[in-house]
Tab-separated table of N, CA and C in Angstrom:
chain	number	residue	atom	x	y	z
A	1231	VAL	N	64.240	27.992	11.079
A	1231	VAL	CA	62.980	27.516	10.468
A	1231	VAL	C	61.819	28.048	11.196
A	1232	ARG	N	61.860	27.943	12.549
A	1232	ARG	CA	60.684	28.452	13.251
A	1232	ARG	C	60.481	29.982	13.327
A	1233	GLU	N	61.716	30.675	13.314
A	1233	GLU	CA	61.580	32.111	13.323
A	1233	GLU	C	61.274	32.671	12.004
A	1234	LYS	N	61.924	32.126	10.892
A	1234	LYS	CA	61.549	32.782	9.544
A	1234	LYS	C	60.598	32.024	8.742
A	1235	GLY	N	60.353	30.804	9.014
A	1235	GLY	CA	59.309	29.971	8.184
A	1235	GLY	C	59.992	29.248	7.086
A	1236	ILE	N	59.440	28.137	6.744
A	1236	ILE	CA	59.983	27.258	5.729
A	1236	ILE	C	60.241	27.823	4.418
A	1237	GLU	N	59.218	28.631	3.916
A	1237	GLU	CA	59.448	29.179	2.622
A	1237	GLU	C	60.568	30.192	2.579
A	1238	LYS	N	60.739	30.993	3.537
A	1238	LYS	CA	61.866	31.940	3.525
A	1238	LYS	C	63.253	31.219	3.703
A	1239	ILE	N	63.242	30.160	4.541
A	1239	ILE	CA	64.567	29.364	4.609
A	1239	ILE	C	64.867	28.669	3.418
A	1240	ALA	N	63.887	28.035	2.744
A	1240	ALA	CA	64.147	27.356	1.475
A	1240	ALA	C	64.593	28.283	0.339
A	1241	SER	N	63.859	29.504	0.304
A	1241	SER	CA	64.212	30.508	-0.661
A	1241	SER	C	65.716	31.016	-0.396
A	1242	ALA	N	66.125	31.268	0.821
A	1242	ALA	CA	67.337	31.705	1.205
A	1242	ALA	C	68.417	30.674	0.748
A	1243	ALA	N	68.195	29.385	1.035
A	1243	ALA	CA	69.113	28.364	0.703
A	1243	ALA	C	69.271	28.224	-0.791
A	1244	LEU	N	68.136	28.352	-1.556
A	1244	LEU	CA	68.244	28.282	-3.018
A	1244	LEU	C	68.926	29.436	-3.583
A	1245	GLU	N	68.728	30.583	-2.867
A	1245	GLU	CA	69.477	31.857	-3.405
A	1245	GLU	C	70.926	31.757	-3.218
A	1246	LYS	N	71.370	31.210	-2.137
A	1246	LYS	CA	72.858	30.970	-1.979
A	1246	LYS	C	73.405	29.942	-3.098
A	1247	LEU	N	72.557	29.201	-3.676
A	1247	LEU	CA	73.029	28.212	-4.593
A	1247	LEU	C	72.615	28.701	-6.068
A	1248	LYS	N	72.386	29.924	-6.107
A	1248	LYS	CA	71.800	30.436	-7.420
A	1248	LYS	C	72.727	30.171	-8.691
A	1249	ASP	N	74.105	30.125	-8.406
A	1249	ASP	CA	75.031	29.905	-9.498
A	1249	ASP	C	75.296	28.433	-9.754
A	1250	CYS	N	74.627	27.592	-8.982
A	1250	CYS	CA	74.804	26.159	-9.253
A	1250	CYS	C	73.933	25.607	-10.309
A	1251	GLU	N	74.475	24.797	-11.262
A	1251	GLU	CA	73.629	24.249	-12.260
A	1251	GLU	C	72.812	23.032	-11.728
A	1252	GLN	N	73.366	22.348	-10.803
A	1252	GLN	CA	72.609	21.215	-10.255
A	1252	GLN	C	72.729	21.208	-8.609
A	1253	ILE	N	71.720	20.736	-8.062
A	1253	ILE	CA	71.728	20.782	-6.634
A	1253	ILE	C	71.462	19.219	-6.108
A	1254	TYR	N	72.258	18.727	-5.201
A	1254	TYR	CA	72.073	17.426	-4.650
A	1254	TYR	C	71.707	17.593	-3.211
A	1255	ILE	N	70.504	17.119	-2.783
A	1255	ILE	CA	70.046	17.330	-1.490
A	1255	ILE	C	70.261	16.044	-0.709
A	1256	SER	N	70.933	16.097	0.423
A	1256	SER	CA	71.075	15.075	1.288
A	1256	SER	C	70.344	15.347	2.604
A	1257	PHE	N	69.253	14.682	2.850
A	1257	PHE	CA	68.519	15.053	4.097
A	1257	PHE	C	68.931	14.113	5.166
A	1258	ASP	N	69.484	14.672	6.210
A	1258	ASP	CA	70.124	13.935	7.289
A	1258	ASP	C	69.104	13.820	8.446
A	1259	VAL	N	68.623	12.609	8.882
A	1259	VAL	CA	67.588	12.518	9.846
A	1259	VAL	C	68.101	13.023	11.167
A	1260	ASP	N	69.419	13.289	11.356
A	1260	ASP	CA	69.866	13.839	12.662
A	1260	ASP	C	69.288	15.200	12.732
A	1261	SER	N	68.786	15.887	11.717
A	1261	SER	CA	68.192	17.203	11.802
A	1261	SER	C	66.824	17.119	12.511
A	1262	LEU	N	66.259	15.931	12.662
A	1262	LEU	CA	64.949	15.868	13.271
A	1262	LEU	C	65.100	15.861	14.808
A	1263	ASP	N	64.145	16.290	15.546
A	1263	ASP	CA	64.169	16.369	16.973
A	1263	ASP	C	64.502	15.039	17.581
A	1264	SER	N	65.136	15.017	18.793
A	1264	SER	CA	65.603	13.918	19.433
A	1264	SER	C	64.439	12.877	19.857
A	1265	SER	N	63.185	13.436	19.946
A	1265	SER	CA	62.036	12.618	20.356
A	1265	SER	C	61.742	11.742	19.153
A	1266	ILE	N	62.129	12.162	17.937
A	1266	ILE	CA	61.750	11.445	16.680
A	1266	ILE	C	63.010	10.606	16.251
A	1267	SER	N	64.192	11.183	16.256
A	1267	SER	CA	65.369	10.604	15.724
A	1267	SER	C	66.086	9.652	16.603
A	1268	VAL	N	65.261	8.602	17.092
A	1268	VAL	CA	65.789	7.567	18.016
A	1268	VAL	C	66.667	6.627	17.255
A	1269	GLY	N	66.493	6.610	15.881
A	1269	GLY	CA	67.302	5.680	15.076
A	1269	GLY	C	68.534	6.242	14.443
A	1270	THR	N	69.158	7.154	15.097
A	1270	THR	CA	70.369	7.736	14.542
A	1270	THR	C	71.394	7.932	15.544
A	1271	GLY	N	72.602	8.133	15.212
A	1271	GLY	CA	73.729	8.150	16.204
A	1271	GLY	C	73.897	9.506	16.853
A	1272	THR	N	73.325	10.540	16.169
A	1272	THR	CA	73.491	11.882	16.797
A	1272	THR	C	72.179	12.664	16.847
A	1273	PRO	N	71.304	12.329	17.783
A	1273	PRO	CA	70.121	12.889	17.934
A	1273	PRO	C	70.146	14.384	18.364
A	1274	VAL	N	69.344	15.206	18.027
A	1274	VAL	CA	69.417	16.740	18.225
A	1274	VAL	C	68.206	17.192	18.964
A	1275	PRO	N	68.382	17.749	20.206
A	1275	PRO	CA	67.189	18.363	20.886
A	1275	PRO	C	66.687	19.600	20.206
A	1276	ASN	N	65.509	19.861	20.058
A	1276	ASN	CA	64.897	21.013	19.402
A	1276	ASN	C	65.018	20.991	17.819
A	1277	GLY	N	65.273	19.820	17.313
A	1277	GLY	CA	65.536	19.641	15.895
A	1277	GLY	C	64.164	19.805	15.240
A	1278	LEU	N	64.126	19.486	13.904
A	1278	LEU	CA	62.936	19.676	13.079
A	1278	LEU	C	61.763	18.607	13.501
A	1279	THR	N	60.655	19.001	13.413
A	1279	THR	CA	59.434	18.105	13.441
A	1279	THR	C	59.419	17.353	12.145
A	1280	VAL	N	58.643	16.407	12.128
A	1280	VAL	CA	58.437	15.640	10.809
A	1280	VAL	C	57.747	16.462	9.840
A	1281	GLU	N	56.816	17.283	10.320
A	1281	GLU	CA	55.957	18.141	9.414
A	1281	GLU	C	57.020	19.265	8.803
A	1282	GLU	N	57.841	19.754	9.774
A	1282	GLU	CA	58.778	20.791	9.146
A	1282	GLU	C	59.829	20.200	8.214
A	1283	ALA	N	60.172	18.972	8.413
A	1283	ALA	CA	61.123	18.305	7.467
A	1283	ALA	C	60.345	18.070	6.196
A	1284	ILE	N	59.168	17.608	6.257
A	1284	ILE	CA	58.300	17.423	5.098
A	1284	ILE	C	58.190	18.737	4.339
A	1285	GLN	N	57.781	19.803	4.966
A	1285	GLN	CA	57.560	21.082	4.259
A	1285	GLN	C	58.851	21.559	3.596
A	1286	LEU	N	60.002	21.478	4.316
A	1286	LEU	CA	61.260	21.961	3.882
A	1286	LEU	C	61.693	21.186	2.683
A	1287	ASN	N	61.628	19.905	2.681
A	1287	ASN	CA	62.182	19.120	1.661
A	1287	ASN	C	61.271	19.259	0.398
A	1288	ALA	N	59.869	19.283	0.655
A	1288	ALA	CA	58.938	19.516	-0.410
A	1288	ALA	C	59.181	20.812	-1.210
A	1289	GLU	N	59.590	21.856	-0.386
A	1289	GLU	CA	59.814	23.132	-1.018
A	1289	GLU	C	61.174	23.106	-1.775
A	1290	LEU	N	62.140	22.550	-1.205
A	1290	LEU	CA	63.519	22.502	-1.923
A	1290	LEU	C	63.331	21.684	-3.164
A	1291	ILE	N	62.664	20.565	-3.083
A	1291	ILE	CA	62.649	19.665	-4.331
A	1291	ILE	C	61.943	20.283	-5.535
A	1292	LYS	N	61.235	21.397	-5.311
A	1292	LYS	CA	60.522	22.026	-6.434
A	1292	LYS	C	61.562	22.745	-7.301
A	1293	ASP	N	62.670	22.928	-6.960
A	1293	ASP	CA	63.683	23.662	-7.763
A	1293	ASP	C	64.155	22.701	-8.887
A	1294	LYS	N	64.016	23.118	-10.080
A	1294	LYS	CA	64.381	22.216	-11.234
A	1294	LYS	C	65.819	21.801	-11.303
A	1295	ARG	N	66.629	22.546	-10.540
A	1295	ARG	CA	68.018	22.059	-10.521
A	1295	ARG	C	68.416	20.857	-9.688
A	1296	VAL	N	67.380	20.533	-8.855
A	1296	VAL	CA	67.674	19.231	-8.040
A	1296	VAL	C	67.892	18.085	-8.885
A	1297	CYS	N	68.964	17.444	-8.788
A	1297	CYS	CA	69.265	16.159	-9.602
A	1297	CYS	C	69.214	14.966	-8.812
A	1298	CYS	N	69.260	15.132	-7.524
A	1298	CYS	CA	69.344	14.008	-6.633
A	1298	CYS	C	68.831	14.396	-5.229
A	1299	TRP	N	68.149	13.446	-4.618
A	1299	TRP	CA	67.707	13.708	-3.199
A	1299	TRP	C	67.817	12.387	-2.438
A	1300	GLU	N	68.378	12.375	-1.229
A	1300	GLU	CA	68.566	11.166	-0.405
A	1300	GLU	C	68.304	11.475	1.067
A	1301	ILE	N	67.967	10.370	1.769
A	1301	ILE	CA	67.835	10.372	3.183
A	1301	ILE	C	69.021	9.622	3.692
A	1302	VAL	N	69.757	10.214	4.761
A	1302	VAL	CA	70.883	9.525	5.302
A	1302	VAL	C	70.812	9.531	6.859
A	1303	GLU	N	71.643	8.477	7.362
A	1303	GLU	CA	71.840	8.401	8.827
A	1303	GLU	C	70.655	7.635	9.554
A	1304	VAL	N	69.901	6.912	8.891
A	1304	VAL	CA	68.857	6.016	9.503
A	1304	VAL	C	69.644	4.786	9.855
A	1305	ASN	N	69.634	4.466	11.201
A	1305	ASN	CA	70.391	3.330	11.722
A	1305	ASN	C	69.377	2.394	12.323
A	1306	PRO	N	69.102	1.314	11.573
A	1306	PRO	CA	68.090	0.251	12.069
A	1306	PRO	C	68.482	-0.439	13.351
A	1307	THR	N	69.695	-0.496	13.650
A	1307	THR	CA	70.092	-1.163	14.831
A	1307	THR	C	69.774	-0.322	16.046
A	1308	LEU	N	69.678	1.000	15.930
A	1308	LEU	CA	69.244	1.873	16.998
A	1308	LEU	C	67.739	2.103	17.046
A	1309	ASP	N	67.044	1.838	16.003
A	1309	ASP	CA	65.704	2.116	15.770
A	1309	ASP	C	64.802	0.899	16.024
A	1310	THR	N	64.837	0.484	17.322
A	1310	THR	CA	64.197	-0.768	17.690
A	1310	THR	C	62.633	-0.758	17.605
A	1311	GLU	N	62.102	0.317	17.607
A	1311	GLU	CA	60.641	0.600	17.567
A	1311	GLU	C	60.205	0.995	16.126
A	1312	ASN	N	61.216	1.192	15.217
A	1312	ASN	CA	60.910	1.539	13.756
A	1312	ASN	C	60.422	2.940	13.726
A	1313	THR	N	60.535	3.747	14.759
A	1313	THR	CA	60.098	5.203	14.791
A	1313	THR	C	60.756	6.012	13.676
A	1314	MET	N	62.089	5.933	13.638
A	1314	MET	CA	62.810	6.711	12.788
A	1314	MET	C	62.483	6.320	11.355
A	1315	ALA	N	62.472	5.035	11.067
A	1315	ALA	CA	62.198	4.614	9.687
A	1315	ALA	C	60.822	5.078	9.243
A	1316	GLU	N	59.870	4.994	10.076
A	1316	GLU	CA	58.528	5.501	9.712
A	1316	GLU	C	58.493	6.968	9.439
A	1317	ALA	N	59.193	7.806	10.248
A	1317	ALA	CA	59.292	9.237	10.011
A	1317	ALA	C	60.065	9.515	8.749
A	1318	ALA	N	61.149	8.789	8.443
A	1318	ALA	CA	61.965	8.961	7.249
A	1318	ALA	C	61.052	8.644	6.002
A	1319	PHE	N	60.276	7.581	6.162
A	1319	PHE	CA	59.506	7.155	5.023
A	1319	PHE	C	58.480	8.192	4.735
A	1320	GLU	N	57.903	8.774	5.703
A	1320	GLU	CA	56.883	9.810	5.585
A	1320	GLU	C	57.445	11.072	4.872
A	1321	VAL	N	58.742	11.402	5.266
A	1321	VAL	CA	59.390	12.540	4.616
A	1321	VAL	C	59.713	12.151	3.071
A	1322	LEU	N	60.177	10.898	2.875
A	1322	LEU	CA	60.352	10.432	1.450
A	1322	LEU	C	59.148	10.395	0.616
A	1323	GLU	N	58.150	9.840	1.166
A	1323	GLU	CA	56.850	9.825	0.447
A	1323	GLU	C	56.331	11.125	0.071
A	1324	THR	N	56.257	12.081	0.899
A	1324	THR	CA	55.750	13.429	0.691
A	1324	THR	C	56.729	14.241	-0.283
A	1325	THR	N	57.966	14.042	-0.009
A	1325	THR	CA	58.957	14.845	-0.929
A	1325	THR	C	58.833	14.203	-2.361
A	1326	THR	N	58.688	12.875	-2.515
A	1326	THR	CA	58.482	12.386	-3.850
A	1326	THR	C	57.246	12.861	-4.460
A	1327	LYS	N	56.173	12.930	-3.689
A	1327	LYS	CA	54.795	13.469	-4.233
A	1327	LYS	C	54.957	14.882	-4.682
A	1328	SER	N	55.722	15.676	-3.995
A	1328	SER	CA	55.990	17.102	-4.262
A	1328	SER	C	56.786	17.095	-5.646
A	1329	LEU	N	57.735	16.237	-5.784
A	1329	LEU	CA	58.549	16.170	-6.978
A	1329	LEU	C	57.614	15.878	-8.175
A	1330	VAL	N	56.906	14.792	-8.048
A	1330	VAL	CA	55.991	14.416	-9.133
A	1330	VAL	C	54.884	15.485	-9.458
A	1331	ASP	N	54.434	16.122	-8.448
A	1331	ASP	CA	53.420	17.177	-8.732
A	1331	ASP	C	53.907	18.368	-9.515
A	1332	ASN	N	55.281	18.689	-9.207
A	1332	ASN	CA	55.862	19.838	-9.959
A	1332	ASN	C	56.548	19.602	-11.276
A	1333	TYR	N	56.504	18.363	-11.761
A	1333	TYR	CA	57.086	18.169	-13.026
A	1333	TYR	C	56.094	17.671	-14.087
């Protein structure tokens, strides 16, 4: 994502799925950087920033073949400061806005 940019990565992913009639996006919060993903069982160093996740999901959701989108792996028992839930909600809110704006 950082080397090629969000638009190229989203475009490449959608190109690989060009023969699919429907696309189901499952956004795993484990992909976020470990400084953000404190409320998940598998934090990843050097993962996506919240802004990168927002941009990537907003770009992917523009494809008319997307039939479902979800966020997974938020674990409230590990998220004692509500950091992950707030980041996940920000991704959800912006992705939903992108969806509404493109339909």
